[in-house]
């Protein structure tokens, strides 16, 4: 078994045809994960026994001639803000270091039924707040491509696990780019589905109107395999729904129009290398016969400002539940108020505190209209820009990040610099659209760069088909 050439399909075919067992695949990946984790720190915890036990169950099913599911034997990393029953779930926060999940997230249930094996819980920025995974209470994750650089965030552990062959695929969450940015930095594929496509039940909420769960894979096809399993309506999440899948006609490339937003290329801090890589990518699609059209998304320039008001507000309310009584007991001494203060004061990291304080501020009487209500209006305008653009084009192409992966410490002292990394990803969440980050080809021995394809609402499949076309599959 050559694990370097394994895709989810290869694993499934190999196991079903008896070339190798699920246990062998899992053991191989576990070996790599344990050994590399000392340096990369992609996992907060590795579930060795549990993973082997689920792999054995799959092998039993295969022996008995049963269907072991579409992801049969696929070893995955799960971001540590998704609940797995009876297991510790930390969201990379000291406050939750001993918190044990009471139930499985819907996504976890679906993946389990599909035959996936969970290798461990992946590192992340605390409560998914960050763009570099430097905000984890369990230490930063390193980028396997260049260990002096960050893997992106907040799902940095998930992306690094896939890039470092410490997992075949992974699950992350994306509120403002947390799947796509680390995918771009680590040279893997990461996809944020349309808001509502995947159930959020069992995901620790950061900003509920923006959060979506999505897949990571080495290839677009792998990400699609995982996506196909996790999508769909769930009675536990009222925002989730079923929707049909779209189909671009790739047999006739001239029927496809790709939009290039002017505003994403000038005045956004785009570095030269990324700019050049985008040009090459656009040329690829142009020479394939697709139409390339300049479009305008004028309100996108306000996206970061609106985003960093709306999420602060939602964070301040969502994180109020961590009061020292319900999810972890910080102290038994003193009054109820003392317990709140001690637990929250000692448990939350600096970025989380900053966001809760600012969120409380933008929601407070007298400021609500000036900040929060205004940001919500801007959000509608951003969404309208996209809807108008999609009257003229099928898909929008942009960089995923303005820069190549940066070094540790480069932006961690300056929150605004860090927030600027999300400039191309947050408009997509504000509008609820699907988007994928795909590594630009031909960057062997160079730092990875991802390009982003943004689709119409519920046209998630367009991104997979165009992505596979680019990869040449
Ligand atoms: N980097 C963004 C932030 O810090 C996005 C986070 C995310 O998508 N979870 O808010």
CSV table of C-alpha atoms and ligand atoms in Angstrom, one decimal:
chain,number,residue,atom,x,y,z
A,1,UNK,CA,0.0,0.0,0.0
A,2,UNK,CA,1.6,3.3,-1.1
A,3,UNK,CA,0.0,5.8,1.1
A,4,UNK,CA,1.3,8.7,-0.9
A,5,UNK,CA,-1.1,8.0,-3.8
A,6,UNK,CA,-4.2,7.3,-1.7
A,7,UNK,CA,-7.4,9.2,-2.3
A,8,UNK,CA,-10.7,8.5,-0.6
A,9,UNK,CA,-11.7,6.5,-3.6
A,10,UNK,CA,-8.4,4.6,-3.6
A,11,UNK,CA,-8.9,3.7,0.1
A,12,UNK,CA,-12.5,2.6,-0.5
A,13,UNK,CA,-11.7,0.6,-3.6
A,14,UNK,CA,-8.6,-1.0,-1.9
A,15,UNK,CA,-10.6,-2.0,1.2
A,16,UNK,CA,-13.6,-3.3,-0.6
A,17,UNK,CA,-11.5,-5.3,-3.0
A,18,UNK,CA,-9.4,-6.7,-0.2
A,19,UNK,CA,-6.1,-5.2,-1.3
A,20,UNK,CA,-5.6,-3.9,2.2
A,21,UNK,CA,-7.7,-3.5,5.4
A,22,UNK,CA,-9.2,-0.4,7.0
A,23,UNK,CA,-7.0,-1.2,10.0
A,24,UNK,CA,-3.8,-1.1,7.9
A,25,UNK,CA,-4.8,2.3,6.5
A,26,UNK,CA,-5.7,3.7,9.9
A,27,UNK,CA,-2.5,2.4,11.4
A,28,UNK,CA,-0.3,4.0,8.7
A,29,UNK,CA,-1.9,7.4,9.1
A,30,UNK,CA,-1.8,7.1,12.9
A,31,UNK,CA,1.9,6.3,12.8
A,32,UNK,CA,2.6,9.4,10.7
A,33,UNK,CA,0.2,11.6,12.8
A,34,UNK,CA,1.8,10.6,16.1
A,35,UNK,CA,5.4,11.1,14.8
A,36,UNK,CA,4.8,14.4,13.1
A,37,UNK,CA,2.5,15.8,15.7
A,38,UNK,CA,5.4,16.6,18.0
A,39,UNK,CA,6.6,19.2,15.6
A,40,UNK,CA,3.5,20.2,13.6
A,41,UNK,CA,1.0,20.1,16.5
A,42,UNK,CA,-1.9,19.6,14.1
A,43,UNK,CA,-3.8,17.6,16.7
A,44,UNK,CA,-4.9,18.6,20.2
A,45,UNK,CA,-5.7,14.9,20.8
A,46,UNK,CA,-5.1,11.7,18.9
A,47,UNK,CA,-7.7,8.9,19.3
A,48,UNK,CA,-5.5,5.9,18.7
A,49,UNK,CA,-7.6,3.2,20.3
A,50,UNK,CA,-10.9,4.5,19.1
A,51,UNK,CA,-9.7,4.9,15.5
A,52,UNK,CA,-8.3,1.4,15.4
A,53,UNK,CA,-11.6,0.1,16.9
A,54,UNK,CA,-13.7,1.8,14.2
A,55,UNK,CA,-11.4,0.6,11.4
A,56,UNK,CA,-11.8,-3.0,12.7
A,57,UNK,CA,-15.6,-2.6,12.6
A,58,UNK,CA,-15.3,-1.6,9.0
A,59,UNK,CA,-13.2,-4.6,8.2
A,60,UNK,CA,-15.8,-6.8,9.9
A,61,UNK,CA,-18.5,-5.3,7.8
A,62,UNK,CA,-16.5,-5.9,4.6
A,63,UNK,CA,-15.9,-9.5,5.7
A,64,UNK,CA,-19.6,-10.0,6.2
A,65,UNK,CA,-20.3,-8.6,2.7
A,66,UNK,CA,-22.0,-5.5,4.0
A,67,UNK,CA,-21.8,-2.0,2.5
A,68,UNK,CA,-19.3,-0.1,4.6
A,69,UNK,CA,-20.3,3.3,3.2
A,70,UNK,CA,-18.8,5.8,0.8
A,71,UNK,CA,-16.0,7.0,3.1
A,72,UNK,CA,-15.2,3.5,4.2
A,73,UNK,CA,-11.9,3.5,6.1
A,74,UNK,CA,-11.1,7.2,5.3
A,75,UNK,CA,-9.0,8.5,8.2
A,76,UNK,CA,-10.0,12.1,9.0
A,77,UNK,CA,-9.0,14.9,11.3
A,78,UNK,CA,-11.9,16.7,13.1
A,79,UNK,CA,-11.6,20.3,14.2
A,80,UNK,CA,-11.8,20.5,17.9
A,81,UNK,CA,-15.0,22.6,18.0
A,82,UNK,CA,-17.1,19.6,16.8
A,83,UNK,CA,-18.6,17.3,19.3
A,84,UNK,CA,-17.9,13.6,19.4
A,85,UNK,CA,-19.9,11.9,22.1
A,86,UNK,CA,-18.1,11.2,25.4
A,87,UNK,CA,-14.9,12.9,24.2
A,88,UNK,CA,-13.2,16.0,25.3
A,89,UNK,CA,-13.9,19.0,23.0
A,90,UNK,CA,-11.8,22.1,23.8
A,91,UNK,CA,-12.3,24.6,21.0
A,92,UNK,CA,-8.6,25.1,21.7
A,93,UNK,CA,-9.6,27.0,24.9
A,94,UNK,CA,-8.2,26.5,28.4
A,95,UNK,CA,-11.7,27.1,29.6
A,96,UNK,CA,-12.9,23.8,28.0
A,97,UNK,CA,-9.8,21.7,28.5
A,98,UNK,CA,-11.8,19.1,30.4
A,99,UNK,CA,-15.2,19.5,28.8
A,100,UNK,CA,-16.7,16.2,27.6
A,101,UNK,CA,-19.3,16.2,24.8
A,102,UNK,CA,-22.7,14.9,25.6
A,103,UNK,CA,-23.6,13.9,22.1
A,104,UNK,CA,-22.3,13.6,18.5
A,105,UNK,CA,-22.6,16.5,16.1
A,106,UNK,CA,-24.8,15.7,13.1
A,107,UNK,CA,-21.8,15.9,10.8
A,108,UNK,CA,-20.0,13.4,13.0
A,109,UNK,CA,-23.0,11.0,13.0
A,110,UNK,CA,-23.2,11.2,9.2
A,111,UNK,CA,-19.4,10.7,8.7
A,112,UNK,CA,-19.5,7.7,11.1
A,113,UNK,CA,-22.4,6.1,9.2
A,114,UNK,CA,-20.5,6.7,6.0
A,115,UNK,CA,-17.5,4.7,7.3
A,116,UNK,CA,-15.1,7.5,8.1
A,117,UNK,CA,-12.5,6.9,10.9
A,118,UNK,CA,-11.7,9.9,13.2
A,119,UNK,CA,-8.0,10.0,13.9
A,120,UNK,CA,-8.2,12.9,16.3
A,121,UNK,CA,-9.3,16.4,17.2
A,122,UNK,CA,-7.5,19.1,15.2
A,123,UNK,CA,-5.9,22.2,16.6
A,124,UNK,CA,-7.4,25.6,15.9
A,125,UNK,CA,-7.5,29.2,17.0
A,126,UNK,CA,-9.4,29.5,20.3
A,127,UNK,CA,-13.2,29.3,19.5
A,128,UNK,CA,-12.2,29.7,15.8
A,129,UNK,CA,-11.1,33.3,16.3
A,130,UNK,CA,-8.0,33.9,14.2
A,131,UNK,CA,-6.3,33.5,10.9
A,132,UNK,CA,-3.1,31.7,11.9
A,133,UNK,CA,-3.8,29.1,14.6
A,134,UNK,CA,-1.5,31.1,16.9
A,135,UNK,CA,-4.5,31.8,19.2
A,136,UNK,CA,-4.7,28.2,20.4
A,137,UNK,CA,-4.3,27.6,24.2
A,138,UNK,CA,-2.5,24.4,23.2
A,139,UNK,CA,0.3,26.0,21.2
A,140,UNK,CA,0.4,27.0,17.5
A,141,UNK,CA,0.2,24.6,14.6
A,142,UNK,CA,3.1,24.7,12.2
A,143,UNK,CA,2.7,24.7,8.4
A,144,UNK,CA,4.1,21.4,7.2
A,145,UNK,CA,5.3,23.0,3.9
A,146,UNK,CA,7.5,25.4,5.9
A,147,UNK,CA,7.6,25.0,9.6
A,148,UNK,CA,8.6,28.7,10.2
A,149,UNK,CA,5.3,29.8,8.8
A,150,UNK,CA,1.7,29.7,10.1
A,151,UNK,CA,-0.7,27.2,8.6
A,152,UNK,CA,-3.5,29.8,8.4
A,153,UNK,CA,-6.5,29.7,10.6
A,154,UNK,CA,-8.7,29.1,12.3
A,155,UNK,CA,-8.8,25.5,11.1
A,156,UNK,CA,-5.0,25.3,10.9
A,157,UNK,CA,-4.8,21.9,12.5
A,158,UNK,CA,-7.2,20.4,10.0
A,159,UNK,CA,-5.3,21.8,7.0
A,160,UNK,CA,-1.9,20.9,8.3
A,161,UNK,CA,-3.0,17.3,9.1
A,162,UNK,CA,-4.0,16.9,5.4
A,163,UNK,CA,-1.0,18.7,4.0
A,164,UNK,CA,1.4,16.6,6.3
A,165,UNK,CA,-0.3,13.3,5.4
A,166,UNK,CA,-1.4,13.0,9.1
A,167,UNK,CA,-5.0,12.5,7.8
A,168,UNK,CA,-6.5,11.8,4.4
A,169,UNK,CA,-9.1,14.5,4.8
A,170,UNK,CA,-10.5,16.8,7.5
A,171,UNK,CA,-13.4,18.7,8.7
A,172,UNK,CA,-13.2,22.4,9.6
A,173,UNK,CA,-15.6,25.3,10.2
A,174,UNK,CA,-15.6,28.6,8.3
A,175,UNK,CA,-17.1,31.8,9.7
A,176,UNK,CA,-15.0,34.3,7.7
A,177,UNK,CA,-12.5,32.1,5.9
A,178,UNK,CA,-11.3,29.6,8.4
A,179,UNK,CA,-11.4,26.7,6.0
A,180,UNK,CA,-10.3,28.5,2.9
A,181,UNK,CA,-7.4,30.5,4.3
A,182,UNK,CA,-5.6,27.5,5.9
A,183,UNK,CA,-6.3,25.4,2.8
A,184,UNK,CA,-4.5,28.1,0.8
A,185,UNK,CA,-1.6,28.4,3.2
A,186,UNK,CA,-1.0,24.6,3.4
A,187,UNK,CA,-1.6,23.8,-0.3
A,188,UNK,CA,-4.7,21.7,0.1
A,189,UNK,CA,-8.3,22.0,-1.0
A,190,UNK,CA,-10.9,23.5,1.5
A,191,UNK,CA,-14.5,24.3,0.8
A,192,UNK,CA,-17.2,26.3,2.6
A,193,UNK,CA,-20.6,25.2,1.5
A,194,UNK,CA,-23.7,27.5,1.1
A,195,UNK,CA,-24.9,28.7,4.4
A,196,UNK,CA,-27.5,26.1,5.5
A,197,UNK,CA,-26.2,23.3,3.3
A,198,UNK,CA,-24.6,21.5,6.3
A,199,UNK,CA,-26.1,21.2,9.7
A,200,UNK,CA,-24.3,23.1,12.5
A,201,UNK,CA,-25.8,21.0,15.2
A,202,UNK,CA,-22.9,20.1,17.6
A,203,UNK,CA,-20.6,22.8,16.3
A,204,UNK,CA,-19.5,25.1,19.1
A,205,UNK,CA,-21.0,28.4,17.8
A,206,UNK,CA,-18.8,31.4,17.1
A,207,UNK,CA,-21.1,33.6,14.9
A,208,UNK,CA,-24.2,31.6,14.1
A,209,UNK,CA,-25.3,33.6,11.1
A,210,UNK,CA,-22.0,33.0,9.4
A,211,UNK,CA,-20.6,29.6,10.6
A,212,UNK,CA,-20.6,26.7,8.2
A,213,UNK,CA,-18.9,23.3,8.5
A,214,UNK,CA,-16.9,22.1,5.4
A,215,UNK,CA,-14.4,19.6,4.1
A,216,UNK,CA,-10.6,19.6,3.4
A,217,UNK,CA,-9.0,17.2,1.0
A,218,UNK,CA,-5.8,16.7,-0.9
A,219,UNK,CA,-7.8,17.0,-4.1
A,220,UNK,CA,-11.1,18.6,-5.1
A,221,UNK,CA,-12.6,15.1,-5.6
A,222,UNK,CA,-11.8,14.1,-2.0
A,223,UNK,CA,-13.3,17.3,-0.6
A,224,UNK,CA,-16.4,16.6,-2.7
A,225,UNK,CA,-16.7,13.1,-1.4
A,226,UNK,CA,-16.8,14.4,2.2
A,227,UNK,CA,-19.1,17.2,1.3
A,228,UNK,CA,-21.6,14.8,-0.3
A,229,UNK,CA,-21.8,12.9,3.0
A,230,UNK,CA,-22.2,15.8,5.4
A,231,UNK,CA,-24.7,18.0,3.5
A,232,UNK,CA,-28.5,18.0,4.0
A,233,UNK,CA,-31.3,19.1,6.2
A,234,UNK,CA,-31.3,18.3,9.9
A,235,UNK,CA,-34.2,18.7,12.3
A,236,UNK,CA,-31.7,19.9,14.9
A,237,UNK,CA,-30.7,23.0,12.8
A,238,UNK,CA,-33.5,25.1,11.6
A,239,UNK,CA,-31.2,26.9,9.1
A,240,UNK,CA,-30.3,23.7,7.3
A,241,UNK,CA,-32.1,22.5,4.2
A,242,UNK,CA,-32.0,20.1,1.3
A,243,UNK,CA,-31.4,21.6,-2.1
A,244,UNK,CA,-30.7,20.1,-5.5
A,245,UNK,CA,-27.2,20.2,-7.0
A,246,UNK,CA,-26.4,22.4,-10.0
A,247,UNK,CA,-24.3,21.3,-13.0
A,248,UNK,CA,-22.1,23.4,-15.2
A,249,UNK,CA,-21.7,22.2,-18.7
A,250,UNK,CA,-18.0,21.5,-18.8
A,251,UNK,CA,-18.4,19.7,-22.1
A,252,UNK,CA,-18.9,23.1,-23.6
A,253,UNK,CA,-16.4,25.4,-21.8
A,254,UNK,CA,-17.6,28.4,-23.9
A,255,UNK,CA,-20.9,28.2,-22.1
A,256,UNK,CA,-19.2,29.1,-18.8
A,257,UNK,CA,-18.4,32.7,-17.7
A,258,UNK,CA,-16.0,33.4,-14.9
A,259,UNK,CA,-16.2,36.8,-13.2
A,260,UNK,CA,-13.1,38.6,-12.0
A,261,UNK,CA,-14.0,41.3,-9.4
A,262,UNK,CA,-12.0,44.5,-10.1
A,263,UNK,CA,-12.1,45.5,-6.4
A,264,UNK,CA,-10.3,42.3,-5.3
A,265,UNK,CA,-7.1,43.1,-7.3
A,266,UNK,CA,-6.3,46.7,-6.6
A,267,UNK,CA,-5.8,48.3,-3.2
A,268,UNK,CA,-6.2,45.0,-1.3
A,269,UNK,CA,-2.6,44.5,-0.2
A,270,UNK,CA,-2.2,41.7,-2.8
A,271,UNK,CA,1.5,40.6,-3.0
A,272,UNK,CA,3.2,40.3,-6.4
A,273,UNK,CA,3.6,36.5,-6.3
A,274,UNK,CA,-0.1,36.0,-5.5
A,275,UNK,CA,-1.1,38.5,-8.2
A,276,UNK,CA,1.0,36.6,-10.8
A,277,UNK,CA,-0.4,33.2,-9.7
A,278,UNK,CA,-3.9,34.6,-10.2
A,279,UNK,CA,-3.1,35.8,-13.7
A,280,UNK,CA,-1.8,32.3,-14.5
A,281,UNK,CA,-5.0,30.8,-13.2
A,282,UNK,CA,-7.2,33.1,-15.1
A,283,UNK,CA,-5.2,32.3,-18.3
A,284,UNK,CA,-5.8,28.6,-17.7
A,285,UNK,CA,-9.5,29.0,-17.8
A,286,UNK,CA,-9.4,31.5,-20.7
A,287,UNK,CA,-7.3,29.1,-22.8
A,288,UNK,CA,-9.7,26.3,-21.9
A,289,UNK,CA,-12.3,28.4,-23.8
A,290,UNK,CA,-14.2,29.9,-20.9
A,291,UNK,CA,-15.3,33.5,-21.0
A,292,UNK,CA,-13.6,35.8,-18.5
A,293,UNK,CA,-15.6,38.9,-17.5
A,294,UNK,CA,-14.6,41.8,-15.3
A,295,UNK,CA,-17.2,42.5,-12.7
A,296,UNK,CA,-17.7,44.9,-9.8
A,297,UNK,CA,-18.5,44.2,-6.2
A,298,UNK,CA,-18.3,47.8,-4.9
A,299,UNK,CA,-19.5,47.2,-1.4
A,300,UNK,CA,-16.9,44.5,-0.8
A,301,UNK,CA,-14.5,47.2,0.5
A,302,UNK,CA,-16.7,47.5,3.6
A,303,UNK,CA,-16.9,43.8,4.1
A,304,UNK,CA,-14.1,43.5,6.7
A,305,UNK,CA,-15.5,46.4,8.7
A,306,UNK,CA,-19.0,45.0,8.7
A,307,UNK,CA,-17.8,41.5,9.4
A,308,UNK,CA,-15.7,42.5,12.4
A,309,UNK,CA,-18.7,44.2,13.9
A,310,UNK,CA,-21.3,41.5,13.3
A,311,UNK,CA,-19.1,38.7,14.5
A,312,UNK,CA,-18.0,40.5,17.7
A,313,UNK,CA,-21.7,41.0,18.5
A,314,UNK,CA,-22.6,37.4,17.9
A,315,UNK,CA,-19.5,36.2,19.8
A,316,UNK,CA,-20.4,38.3,22.8
A,317,UNK,CA,-23.8,36.6,23.0
A,318,UNK,CA,-22.8,33.1,22.0
A,319,UNK,CA,-19.9,32.9,24.4
A,320,UNK,CA,-22.0,34.1,27.4
A,321,UNK,CA,-22.9,30.5,27.9
A,322,UNK,CA,-19.4,29.8,29.2
A,323,UNK,CA,-20.2,31.1,32.7
A,324,UNK,CA,-18.3,28.7,34.8
A,325,UNK,CA,-21.3,26.7,35.8
A,326,UNK,CA,-22.6,24.9,32.8
A,327,UNK,CA,-19.5,23.8,30.8
A,328,UNK,CA,-16.7,24.0,33.2
A,329,UNK,CA,-16.3,24.9,36.8
A,330,UNK,CA,-13.7,27.5,37.2
A,331,UNK,CA,-14.0,28.0,41.0
A,332,UNK,CA,-16.3,27.0,43.8
A,333,UNK,CA,-15.4,29.9,46.0
A,334,UNK,CA,-17.3,33.2,46.4
A,335,UNK,CA,-20.5,34.5,45.0
A,336,UNK,CA,-22.0,33.5,41.7
A,337,UNK,CA,-20.5,36.7,40.2
A,338,UNK,CA,-17.1,35.7,41.5
A,339,UNK,CA,-17.4,32.3,39.8
A,340,UNK,CA,-18.3,34.0,36.5
A,341,UNK,CA,-15.4,36.5,36.8
A,342,UNK,CA,-12.8,33.9,37.8
A,343,UNK,CA,-13.8,31.3,35.2
A,344,UNK,CA,-14.0,33.7,32.3
A,345,UNK,CA,-11.0,35.8,33.4
A,346,UNK,CA,-8.7,32.9,33.7
A,347,UNK,CA,-10.2,30.7,31.0
A,348,UNK,CA,-10.5,32.9,27.9
A,349,UNK,CA,-7.5,34.0,25.8
A,350,UNK,CA,-6.7,37.6,24.8
A,351,UNK,CA,-8.3,37.6,21.4
A,352,UNK,CA,-11.5,36.0,22.7
A,353,UNK,CA,-11.8,38.6,25.5
A,354,UNK,CA,-11.1,41.4,23.0
A,355,UNK,CA,-14.0,40.2,20.8
A,356,UNK,CA,-16.4,39.8,23.6
A,357,UNK,CA,-15.7,43.2,24.9
A,358,UNK,CA,-16.0,44.9,21.5
A,359,UNK,CA,-19.2,42.9,20.8
A,360,UNK,CA,-20.8,44.0,24.0
A,361,UNK,CA,-19.9,47.6,23.1
A,362,UNK,CA,-21.4,47.5,19.6
A,363,UNK,CA,-24.6,46.0,20.9
A,364,UNK,CA,-25.0,48.5,23.8
A,365,UNK,CA,-27.7,51.1,24.0
A,366,UNK,CA,-26.7,54.2,22.1
A,367,UNK,CA,-24.2,52.3,19.9
A,368,UNK,CA,-26.4,49.6,18.4
A,369,UNK,CA,-27.7,51.8,15.6
A,370,UNK,CA,-24.3,53.3,14.8
A,371,UNK,CA,-22.5,50.0,14.6
A,372,UNK,CA,-24.5,46.8,14.6
A,373,UNK,CA,-27.6,47.9,12.7
A,374,UNK,CA,-25.4,49.7,10.2
A,375,UNK,CA,-23.2,46.7,9.6
A,376,UNK,CA,-26.3,44.6,9.0
A,377,UNK,CA,-27.4,47.0,6.3
A,378,UNK,CA,-23.9,46.9,4.7
A,379,UNK,CA,-24.2,43.1,4.8
A,380,UNK,CA,-27.4,43.3,2.7
A,381,UNK,CA,-25.6,45.6,0.1
A,382,UNK,CA,-22.7,43.1,-0.2
A,383,UNK,CA,-25.1,40.3,-0.8
A,384,UNK,CA,-26.9,42.3,-3.4
A,385,UNK,CA,-23.6,43.1,-5.2
A,386,UNK,CA,-23.0,39.3,-5.5
A,387,UNK,CA,-26.6,38.6,-6.7
A,388,UNK,CA,-26.2,41.2,-9.4
A,389,UNK,CA,-22.8,39.9,-10.5
A,390,UNK,CA,-24.2,36.4,-10.7
A,391,UNK,CA,-26.7,37.7,-13.3
A,392,UNK,CA,-23.8,38.0,-15.6
A,393,UNK,CA,-21.4,35.2,-14.6
A,394,UNK,CA,-21.5,31.6,-13.4
A,395,UNK,CA,-18.6,31.6,-10.9
A,396,UNK,CA,-16.4,34.3,-9.5
A,397,UNK,CA,-12.6,33.8,-9.2
A,398,UNK,CA,-10.3,35.6,-6.7
A,399,UNK,CA,-7.3,35.0,-4.6
A,400,UNK,CA,-8.0,33.3,-1.3
A,401,UNK,CA,-5.5,35.3,0.7
A,402,UNK,CA,-3.7,38.6,-0.2
A,403,UNK,CA,-0.3,37.1,0.8
A,404,UNK,CA,1.6,33.8,0.9
A,405,UNK,CA,1.8,32.2,4.4
A,406,UNK,CA,3.4,34.5,6.9
A,407,UNK,CA,5.9,33.8,9.6
A,408,UNK,CA,5.0,33.2,13.3
A,409,UNK,CA,4.7,36.4,15.2
A,410,UNK,CA,4.5,38.6,12.1
A,411,UNK,CA,0.9,39.6,12.6
A,412,UNK,CA,0.0,38.3,16.1
A,413,UNK,CA,0.7,41.6,17.8
A,414,UNK,CA,-1.5,43.6,15.5
A,415,UNK,CA,-5.1,42.3,15.3
A,416,UNK,CA,-5.9,44.6,12.4
A,417,UNK,CA,-3.1,43.2,10.3
A,418,UNK,CA,-4.3,39.8,11.1
A,419,UNK,CA,-7.9,40.7,10.2
A,420,UNK,CA,-6.8,41.9,6.8
A,421,UNK,CA,-5.8,38.3,5.9
A,422,UNK,CA,-9.6,37.7,5.6
A,423,UNK,CA,-10.2,40.4,3.0
A,424,UNK,CA,-11.2,38.0,0.2
A,425,UNK,CA,-13.0,35.4,2.3
A,426,UNK,CA,-15.4,37.3,4.6
A,427,UNK,CA,-17.6,38.8,1.9
A,428,UNK,CA,-18.6,35.2,0.9
A,429,UNK,CA,-19.7,34.4,4.5
A,430,UNK,CA,-21.6,37.7,4.8
A,431,UNK,CA,-23.5,36.8,1.6
A,432,UNK,CA,-24.0,33.1,2.6
A,433,UNK,CA,-22.4,31.8,-0.7
A,434,UNK,CA,-20.4,28.7,-1.3
A,435,UNK,CA,-16.7,29.0,-2.0
A,436,UNK,CA,-13.6,26.7,-2.4
A,437,UNK,CA,-9.9,27.3,-2.2
A,438,UNK,CA,-7.8,25.3,-4.6
A,439,UNK,CA,-4.0,25.2,-4.8
A,440,UNK,CA,-2.5,27.0,-7.8
A,441,UNK,CA,-0.7,24.4,-9.9
A,442,UNK,CA,3.0,24.2,-10.6
A,443,UNK,CA,4.2,25.6,-7.2
A,444,UNK,CA,6.6,22.7,-6.3
A,445,UNK,CA,9.2,24.0,-3.9
A,446,UNK,CA,7.4,27.3,-3.6
A,447,UNK,CA,5.1,28.5,-0.9
A,448,UNK,CA,1.5,27.4,-1.6
A,449,UNK,CA,-1.0,29.9,-3.0
A,450,UNK,CA,-4.7,29.2,-3.3
A,451,UNK,CA,-7.3,30.6,-5.6
A,452,UNK,CA,-10.9,31.0,-4.6
A,453,UNK,CA,-14.0,30.1,-6.7
A,454,UNK,CA,-17.2,31.6,-5.4
A,455,UNK,CA,-20.5,30.1,-6.5
A,456,UNK,CA,-24.2,31.1,-6.6
A,457,UNK,CA,-26.3,30.2,-3.6
A,458,UNK,CA,-26.8,26.4,-3.6
A,459,UNK,CA,-24.5,26.0,-6.6
A,460,UNK,CA,-21.9,24.2,-4.5
A,461,UNK,CA,-21.4,21.5,-7.2
A,462,UNK,CA,-20.3,24.1,-9.8
A,463,UNK,CA,-17.2,24.7,-7.6
A,464,UNK,CA,-16.4,21.0,-7.5
A,465,UNK,CA,-16.8,20.5,-11.2
A,466,UNK,CA,-14.8,23.5,-12.2
A,467,UNK,CA,-12.2,22.6,-9.5
A,468,UNK,CA,-11.8,19.1,-10.9
A,469,UNK,CA,-11.5,20.4,-14.4
A,470,UNK,CA,-8.7,22.7,-13.2
A,471,UNK,CA,-6.9,19.8,-11.5
A,472,UNK,CA,-7.3,17.8,-14.7
A,473,UNK,CA,-9.5,15.1,-13.3
B,1,LIG,N1,-10.1,34.8,10.6
B,1,LIG,C1,-11.5,35.1,10.8
B,1,LIG,C2,-11.8,35.5,12.2
B,1,LIG,O1,-10.9,35.6,13.0
B,1,LIG,C3,-12.3,33.9,10.4
B,1,LIG,C4,-12.5,32.9,11.5
B,1,LIG,C5,-13.4,31.8,11.1
B,1,LIG,O2,-13.7,31.6,9.9
B,1,LIG,N2,-13.7,31.0,12.1
B,1,LIG,O3,-12.9,35.8,12.6
